[in-house]
Amino acid sequence: MKEFNIVLAGVGGQGILLAAEVLGTAAVKDGLNVRVGEIHGMAQRGGAVLCTVRIGENALSPMVTDGQADILLGFEPLETLRNAKYASERTLIIMGDEKIPPPELTLKGESYPRMEEILERLRRFSKNIIIVEALRLAEEAGSAMMQNTVLLGALTATEKLPIKKESLIEALEELVLAKYAKMNVKAFELGYKYVKNFRKA
């Protein structure tokens, strides 16, 4: 495999850095060459967070150029749209559905765009989009904080990743606090089943 590029986009507090770390650690477990990068300026205040995970022989840096993402994993709809430049018609976009209005939108008195409007604009980049009810599934697993793990499970179910499911779960169990490990694995499996069922429908 020459290269496989994943872009993770959302806001601070959504567990994006952990999700990228799980992907990178699992890739290492599978003996793959991997580079992980992160950009998070105001993460603690709900600011934008962007991580990249590049896997394969050509992954010599963590930088993903515009249009080169194989996967765009969006943790928040508006942030997914803001980072759609990384997508092309071959990109699979997986997006959580919880809306977190950015502070500048509130300050300007503007309303959050309708989901259909966001989807319409995303489809200009790729028509291959899966929306995951990440918040509902995370709460079902035991905590709204586990939307990141739900999305990792959803991504794994697409069978696009060059990483084994077992390696991802193993990495997840290693990287989260032991007392939350079972809950995270449950969230992962709920996301996994959600997409498997979505694809059957």
Short mmCIF file of N, CA and C in Angstrom, two decimals, residues 51-181:
data_model
loop_
_atom_site.label_atom_id
_atom_site.label_comp_id
_atom_site.label_asym_id
_atom_site.label_seq_id
_atom_site.Cartn_x
_atom_site.Cartn_y
_atom_site.Cartn_z
N CYS A 51 -6.79 16.63 12.95
CA CYS A 51 -5.72 15.64 13.03
C CYS A 51 -5.62 14.91 11.70
N THR A 52 -4.42 14.46 11.39
CA THR A 52 -4.23 13.67 10.18
C THR A 52 -3.53 12.37 10.55
N VAL A 53 -3.91 11.30 9.87
CA VAL A 53 -3.24 10.01 10.04
C VAL A 53 -2.94 9.50 8.65
N ARG A 54 -1.65 9.33 8.38
CA ARG A 54 -1.24 8.85 7.05
C ARG A 54 -0.56 7.49 7.23
N ILE A 55 -0.98 6.53 6.41
CA ILE A 55 -0.49 5.16 6.52
C ILE A 55 0.04 4.71 5.17
N GLY A 56 1.17 3.98 5.17
CA GLY A 56 1.68 3.42 3.92
C GLY A 56 3.12 3.81 3.64
N GLU A 57 3.66 3.23 2.58
CA GLU A 57 5.07 3.45 2.22
C GLU A 57 5.38 4.92 1.98
N ASN A 58 4.41 5.66 1.39
CA ASN A 58 4.66 7.07 1.05
C ASN A 58 4.37 8.04 2.19
N ALA A 59 3.98 7.52 3.34
CA ALA A 59 3.64 8.39 4.48
C ALA A 59 4.92 8.82 5.18
N LEU A 60 5.57 9.83 4.61
CA LEU A 60 6.84 10.32 5.17
C LEU A 60 6.62 11.53 6.06
N SER A 61 5.46 12.16 5.95
CA SER A 61 5.09 13.27 6.84
C SER A 61 3.60 13.15 7.14
N PRO A 62 3.13 13.87 8.18
CA PRO A 62 1.70 13.78 8.50
C PRO A 62 0.82 14.70 7.65
N MET A 63 1.40 15.47 6.77
CA MET A 63 0.64 16.45 5.99
C MET A 63 -0.22 15.78 4.92
N VAL A 64 -1.51 16.13 4.90
CA VAL A 64 -2.42 15.68 3.84
C VAL A 64 -2.75 16.90 3.00
N THR A 65 -2.55 16.81 1.71
CA THR A 65 -2.84 17.95 0.84
C THR A 65 -4.31 17.94 0.41
N ASP A 66 -4.76 19.07 -0.10
CA ASP A 66 -6.17 19.21 -0.49
C ASP A 66 -6.58 18.11 -1.48
N GLY A 67 -7.74 17.55 -1.24
CA GLY A 67 -8.28 16.54 -2.15
C GLY A 67 -7.68 15.16 -2.00
N GLN A 68 -6.79 14.95 -1.04
CA GLN A 68 -6.07 13.68 -0.94
C GLN A 68 -6.53 12.78 0.21
N ALA A 69 -7.61 13.14 0.88
CA ALA A 69 -8.09 12.29 1.98
C ALA A 69 -8.85 11.08 1.43
N ASP A 70 -8.53 9.92 1.92
CA ASP A 70 -9.34 8.73 1.61
C ASP A 70 -10.57 8.72 2.51
N ILE A 71 -10.37 9.20 3.75
CA ILE A 71 -11.44 9.28 4.73
C ILE A 71 -11.45 10.67 5.35
N LEU A 72 -12.62 11.28 5.42
CA LEU A 72 -12.80 12.49 6.23
C LEU A 72 -13.73 12.09 7.36
N LEU A 73 -13.17 12.03 8.57
CA LEU A 73 -13.95 11.63 9.74
C LEU A 73 -14.34 12.91 10.49
N GLY A 74 -15.60 13.30 10.34
CA GLY A 74 -16.07 14.56 10.91
C GLY A 74 -16.79 14.33 12.24
N PHE A 75 -16.31 15.02 13.25
CA PHE A 75 -16.91 14.87 14.59
C PHE A 75 -18.03 15.88 14.81
N GLU A 76 -18.10 16.88 13.93
CA GLU A 76 -19.11 17.94 14.07
C GLU A 76 -19.42 18.42 12.65
N PRO A 77 -20.71 18.58 12.29
CA PRO A 77 -21.06 18.85 10.89
C PRO A 77 -20.42 20.08 10.27
N LEU A 78 -20.45 21.21 10.98
CA LEU A 78 -19.89 22.43 10.39
C LEU A 78 -18.37 22.34 10.23
N GLU A 79 -17.71 21.70 11.19
CA GLU A 79 -16.25 21.50 11.09
C GLU A 79 -15.92 20.52 9.96
N THR A 80 -16.80 19.56 9.74
CA THR A 80 -16.59 18.64 8.61
C THR A 80 -16.62 19.44 7.31
N LEU A 81 -17.61 20.31 7.20
CA LEU A 81 -17.72 21.13 5.98
C LEU A 81 -16.52 22.06 5.83
N ARG A 82 -16.08 22.64 6.94
CA ARG A 82 -14.92 23.55 6.88
C ARG A 82 -13.66 22.85 6.37
N ASN A 83 -13.61 21.54 6.53
CA ASN A 83 -12.42 20.79 6.11
C ASN A 83 -12.68 19.92 4.88
N ALA A 84 -13.75 20.22 4.17
CA ALA A 84 -14.11 19.44 2.97
C ALA A 84 -13.07 19.60 1.86
N LYS A 85 -12.21 20.60 1.97
CA LYS A 85 -11.17 20.78 0.94
C LYS A 85 -10.24 19.57 0.83
N TYR A 86 -10.18 18.79 1.89
CA TYR A 86 -9.33 17.59 1.86
C TYR A 86 -9.99 16.44 1.09
N ALA A 87 -11.28 16.58 0.80
CA ALA A 87 -12.03 15.49 0.16
C ALA A 87 -12.05 15.64 -1.36
N SER A 88 -12.30 14.52 -2.01
CA SER A 88 -12.53 14.51 -3.46
C SER A 88 -13.64 13.49 -3.69
N GLU A 89 -13.96 13.23 -4.92
CA GLU A 89 -15.07 12.30 -5.22
C GLU A 89 -14.78 10.88 -4.73
N ARG A 90 -13.52 10.54 -4.48
CA ARG A 90 -13.19 9.20 -4.00
C ARG A 90 -13.20 9.11 -2.46
N THR A 91 -13.37 10.23 -1.79
CA THR A 91 -13.31 10.26 -0.32
C THR A 91 -14.60 9.76 0.32
N LEU A 92 -14.45 8.95 1.35
CA LEU A 92 -15.60 8.55 2.16
C LEU A 92 -15.68 9.53 3.34
N ILE A 93 -16.83 10.18 3.47
CA ILE A 93 -17.03 11.11 4.57
C ILE A 93 -17.94 10.45 5.60
N ILE A 94 -17.43 10.32 6.82
CA ILE A 94 -18.23 9.80 7.93
C ILE A 94 -18.37 10.94 8.94
N MET A 95 -19.62 11.23 9.30
CA MET A 95 -19.83 12.44 10.10
C MET A 95 -20.80 12.18 11.26
N GLY A 96 -20.39 12.62 12.45
CA GLY A 96 -21.29 12.60 13.60
C GLY A 96 -22.34 13.69 13.43
N ASP A 97 -23.49 13.54 14.07
CA ASP A 97 -24.59 14.47 13.82
C ASP A 97 -24.81 15.51 14.92
N GLU A 98 -23.95 15.53 15.95
CA GLU A 98 -24.16 16.53 17.01
C GLU A 98 -23.63 17.90 16.57
N LYS A 99 -24.52 18.88 16.60
CA LYS A 99 -24.13 20.24 16.19
C LYS A 99 -23.60 21.02 17.39
N ILE A 100 -22.42 21.61 17.23
CA ILE A 100 -21.83 22.46 18.27
C ILE A 100 -21.55 23.82 17.63
N PRO A 101 -22.46 24.77 17.79
CA PRO A 101 -22.29 26.07 17.14
C PRO A 101 -20.98 26.75 17.56
N PRO A 102 -20.19 27.21 16.58
CA PRO A 102 -18.94 27.90 16.93
C PRO A 102 -19.23 29.25 17.56
N PRO A 103 -18.36 29.72 18.48
CA PRO A 103 -18.59 30.99 19.17
C PRO A 103 -18.81 32.17 18.22
N GLU A 104 -18.08 32.21 17.09
CA GLU A 104 -18.21 33.37 16.19
C GLU A 104 -19.61 33.45 15.58
N LEU A 105 -20.27 32.28 15.42
CA LEU A 105 -21.63 32.26 14.88
C LEU A 105 -22.58 32.92 15.87
N THR A 106 -22.40 32.57 17.14
CA THR A 106 -23.23 33.14 18.20
C THR A 106 -22.99 34.63 18.34
N LEU A 107 -21.71 35.04 18.27
CA LEU A 107 -21.37 36.46 18.41
C LEU A 107 -21.98 37.29 17.29
N LYS A 108 -22.05 36.71 16.11
CA LYS A 108 -22.61 37.43 14.96
C LYS A 108 -24.14 37.36 14.93
N GLY A 109 -24.70 36.57 15.84
CA GLY A 109 -26.16 36.43 15.88
C GLY A 109 -26.70 35.59 14.73
N GLU A 110 -25.85 34.79 14.12
CA GLU A 110 -26.29 33.96 12.99
C GLU A 110 -26.71 32.59 13.49
N SER A 111 -27.58 31.94 12.74
CA SER A 111 -28.04 30.62 13.15
C SER A 111 -27.19 29.53 12.49
N TYR A 112 -27.17 28.39 13.11
CA TYR A 112 -26.42 27.23 12.60
C TYR A 112 -27.10 26.75 11.31
N PRO A 113 -26.33 26.45 10.27
CA PRO A 113 -26.95 25.99 9.01
C PRO A 113 -27.76 24.71 9.20
N ARG A 114 -28.77 24.53 8.38
CA ARG A 114 -29.55 23.29 8.42
C ARG A 114 -28.68 22.13 7.95
N MET A 115 -28.94 20.94 8.47
CA MET A 115 -28.13 19.77 8.11
C MET A 115 -28.20 19.52 6.60
N GLU A 116 -29.37 19.71 6.02
CA GLU A 116 -29.52 19.46 4.57
C GLU A 116 -28.63 20.42 3.77
N GLU A 117 -28.51 21.65 4.27
CA GLU A 117 -27.67 22.63 3.60
C GLU A 117 -26.19 22.19 3.67
N ILE A 118 -25.78 21.70 4.84
CA ILE A 118 -24.40 21.23 5.01
C ILE A 118 -24.14 20.04 4.08
N LEU A 119 -25.10 19.12 4.04
CA LEU A 119 -24.94 17.93 3.19
C LEU A 119 -24.86 18.30 1.72
N GLU A 120 -25.68 19.23 1.32
CA GLU A 120 -25.68 19.65 -0.08
C GLU A 120 -24.30 20.18 -0.49
N ARG A 121 -23.70 20.95 0.42
CA ARG A 121 -22.37 21.50 0.11
C ARG A 121 -21.29 20.43 0.18
N LEU A 122 -21.44 19.48 1.11
CA LEU A 122 -20.46 18.38 1.19
C LEU A 122 -20.50 17.51 -0.06
N ARG A 123 -21.70 17.32 -0.61
CA ARG A 123 -21.85 16.46 -1.81
C ARG A 123 -21.15 17.04 -3.03
N ARG A 124 -20.78 18.31 -2.98
CA ARG A 124 -20.01 18.90 -4.09
C ARG A 124 -18.60 18.31 -4.11
N PHE A 125 -18.17 17.81 -2.96
CA PHE A 125 -16.84 17.20 -2.87
C PHE A 125 -16.94 15.68 -3.03
N SER A 126 -17.87 15.06 -2.31
CA SER A 126 -18.04 13.60 -2.40
C SER A 126 -19.50 13.25 -2.10
N LYS A 127 -20.00 12.30 -2.85
CA LYS A 127 -21.38 11.85 -2.60
C LYS A 127 -21.41 10.66 -1.65
N ASN A 128 -20.23 10.21 -1.29
CA ASN A 128 -20.11 9.04 -0.41
C ASN A 128 -20.06 9.50 1.05
N ILE A 129 -21.25 9.67 1.64
CA ILE A 129 -21.35 10.26 2.99
C ILE A 129 -22.19 9.36 3.89
N ILE A 130 -21.68 9.11 5.07
CA ILE A 130 -22.44 8.36 6.08
C ILE A 130 -22.58 9.25 7.31
N ILE A 131 -23.82 9.48 7.72
CA ILE A 131 -24.06 10.25 8.95
C ILE A 131 -24.33 9.26 10.08
N VAL A 132 -23.63 9.44 11.17
CA VAL A 132 -23.74 8.52 12.31
C VAL A 132 -24.39 9.24 13.49
N GLU A 133 -25.36 8.61 14.10
CA GLU A 133 -26.01 9.18 15.30
C GLU A 133 -25.07 8.97 16.49
N ALA A 134 -23.95 9.66 16.44
CA ALA A 134 -22.87 9.40 17.40
C ALA A 134 -23.26 9.74 18.83
N LEU A 135 -23.97 10.85 19.02
CA LEU A 135 -24.34 11.24 20.39
C LEU A 135 -25.29 10.21 21.01
N ARG A 136 -26.31 9.82 20.26
CA ARG A 136 -27.28 8.84 20.78
C ARG A 136 -26.59 7.52 21.13
N LEU A 137 -25.71 7.07 20.25
CA LEU A 137 -25.02 5.79 20.48
C LEU A 137 -24.05 5.88 21.65
N ALA A 138 -23.37 7.02 21.77
CA ALA A 138 -22.43 7.20 22.89
C ALA A 138 -23.19 7.19 24.22
N GLU A 139 -24.35 7.86 24.24
CA GLU A 139 -25.15 7.86 25.47
C GLU A 139 -25.65 6.45 25.78
N GLU A 140 -25.97 5.71 24.73
CA GLU A 140 -26.40 4.32 24.94
C GLU A 140 -25.26 3.48 25.53
N ALA A 141 -24.04 3.81 25.15
CA ALA A 141 -22.87 3.09 25.68
C ALA A 141 -22.57 3.49 27.12
N GLY A 142 -23.04 4.68 27.50
CA GLY A 142 -22.83 5.09 28.90
C GLY A 142 -22.35 6.50 29.09
N SER A 143 -21.90 7.18 28.02
CA SER A 143 -21.41 8.55 28.17
C SER A 143 -21.36 9.26 26.82
N ALA A 144 -21.88 10.50 26.80
CA ALA A 144 -21.83 11.31 25.57
C ALA A 144 -20.39 11.59 25.15
N MET A 145 -19.45 11.44 26.08
CA MET A 145 -18.04 11.71 25.79
C MET A 145 -17.43 10.68 24.83
N MET A 146 -18.13 9.61 24.57
CA MET A 146 -17.54 8.53 23.77
C MET A 146 -17.98 8.55 22.30
N GLN A 147 -18.38 9.72 21.83
CA GLN A 147 -18.74 9.84 20.41
C GLN A 147 -17.54 9.53 19.51
N ASN A 148 -16.35 9.88 20.01
CA ASN A 148 -15.15 9.59 19.21
C ASN A 148 -14.99 8.08 18.98
N THR A 149 -15.28 7.30 20.02
CA THR A 149 -15.14 5.85 19.89
C THR A 149 -16.24 5.28 19.00
N VAL A 150 -17.45 5.85 19.09
CA VAL A 150 -18.54 5.43 18.20
C VAL A 150 -18.11 5.64 16.74
N LEU A 151 -17.51 6.80 16.48
CA LEU A 151 -17.11 7.11 15.10
C LEU A 151 -15.98 6.19 14.62
N LEU A 152 -15.09 5.81 15.53
CA LEU A 152 -14.02 4.86 15.14
C LEU A 152 -14.63 3.51 14.76
N GLY A 153 -15.64 3.07 15.54
CA GLY A 153 -16.32 1.82 15.21
C GLY A 153 -17.03 1.92 13.87
N ALA A 154 -17.68 3.07 13.64
CA ALA A 154 -18.38 3.29 12.38
C ALA A 154 -17.40 3.24 11.20
N LEU A 155 -16.26 3.89 11.38
CA LEU A 155 -15.24 3.88 10.33
C LEU A 155 -14.74 2.45 10.05
N THR A 156 -14.52 1.70 11.09
CA THR A 156 -14.03 0.33 10.94
C THR A 156 -15.02 -0.53 10.16
N ALA A 157 -16.32 -0.31 10.39
CA ALA A 157 -17.35 -1.12 9.74
C ALA A 157 -17.40 -0.90 8.22
N THR A 158 -16.86 0.20 7.75
CA THR A 158 -16.88 0.46 6.30
C THR A 158 -15.90 -0.46 5.56
N GLU A 159 -14.97 -1.07 6.31
CA GLU A 159 -13.93 -1.95 5.77
C GLU A 159 -13.01 -1.23 4.79
N LYS A 160 -12.92 0.08 4.92
CA LYS A 160 -12.00 0.87 4.08
C LYS A 160 -10.61 0.97 4.73
N LEU A 161 -10.59 0.89 6.06
CA LEU A 161 -9.32 1.05 6.77
C LEU A 161 -8.37 -0.11 6.52
N PRO A 162 -7.07 0.17 6.36
CA PRO A 162 -6.10 -0.91 6.22
C PRO A 162 -5.63 -1.43 7.59
N ILE A 163 -6.47 -1.27 8.61
CA ILE A 163 -6.12 -1.67 9.98
C ILE A 163 -7.15 -2.69 10.46
N LYS A 164 -6.68 -3.70 11.18
CA LYS A 164 -7.59 -4.73 11.69
C LYS A 164 -8.45 -4.19 12.84
N LYS A 165 -9.70 -4.66 12.87
CA LYS A 165 -10.62 -4.26 13.94
C LYS A 165 -10.02 -4.64 15.31
N GLU A 166 -9.44 -5.83 15.40
CA GLU A 166 -8.89 -6.30 16.68
C GLU A 166 -7.78 -5.37 17.17
N SER A 167 -6.98 -4.88 16.24
CA SER A 167 -5.87 -3.98 16.62
C SER A 167 -6.40 -2.66 17.15
N LEU A 168 -7.49 -2.17 16.53
CA LEU A 168 -8.10 -0.92 16.98
C LEU A 168 -8.65 -1.06 18.40
N ILE A 169 -9.33 -2.17 18.65
CA ILE A 169 -9.90 -2.37 19.99
C ILE A 169 -8.78 -2.53 21.02
N GLU A 170 -7.73 -3.24 20.65
CA GLU A 170 -6.59 -3.42 21.55
C GLU A 170 -5.95 -2.06 21.88
N ALA A 171 -5.77 -1.23 20.85
CA ALA A 171 -5.18 0.10 21.06
C ALA A 171 -6.09 0.95 21.93
N LEU A 172 -7.39 0.86 21.68
CA LEU A 172 -8.36 1.61 22.46
C LEU A 172 -8.28 1.24 23.95
N GLU A 173 -8.24 -0.04 24.21
CA GLU A 173 -8.17 -0.52 25.61
C GLU A 173 -6.89 -0.07 26.29
N GLU A 174 -5.82 0.06 25.53
CA GLU A 174 -4.54 0.49 26.09
C GLU A 174 -4.50 1.99 26.39
N LEU A 175 -5.20 2.77 25.54
CA LEU A 175 -5.05 4.22 25.61
C LEU A 175 -6.07 4.94 26.50
N VAL A 176 -7.19 4.29 26.79
CA VAL A 176 -8.16 4.94 27.69
C VAL A 176 -7.91 4.45 29.12
N LEU A 177 -8.43 5.19 30.09
CA LEU A 177 -8.31 4.76 31.48
C LEU A 177 -8.99 3.40 31.64
N ALA A 178 -8.39 2.54 32.42
CA ALA A 178 -8.88 1.16 32.56
C ALA A 178 -10.36 1.11 32.95
N LYS A 179 -10.80 2.05 33.82
CA LYS A 179 -12.19 2.00 34.29
C LYS A 179 -13.20 2.36 33.20
N TYR A 180 -12.71 2.96 32.08
CA TYR A 180 -13.60 3.32 30.97
C TYR A 180 -13.44 2.39 29.76
N ALA A 181 -12.58 1.40 29.88
CA ALA A 181 -12.27 0.56 28.73
C ALA A 181 -13.49 -0.19 28.20
#
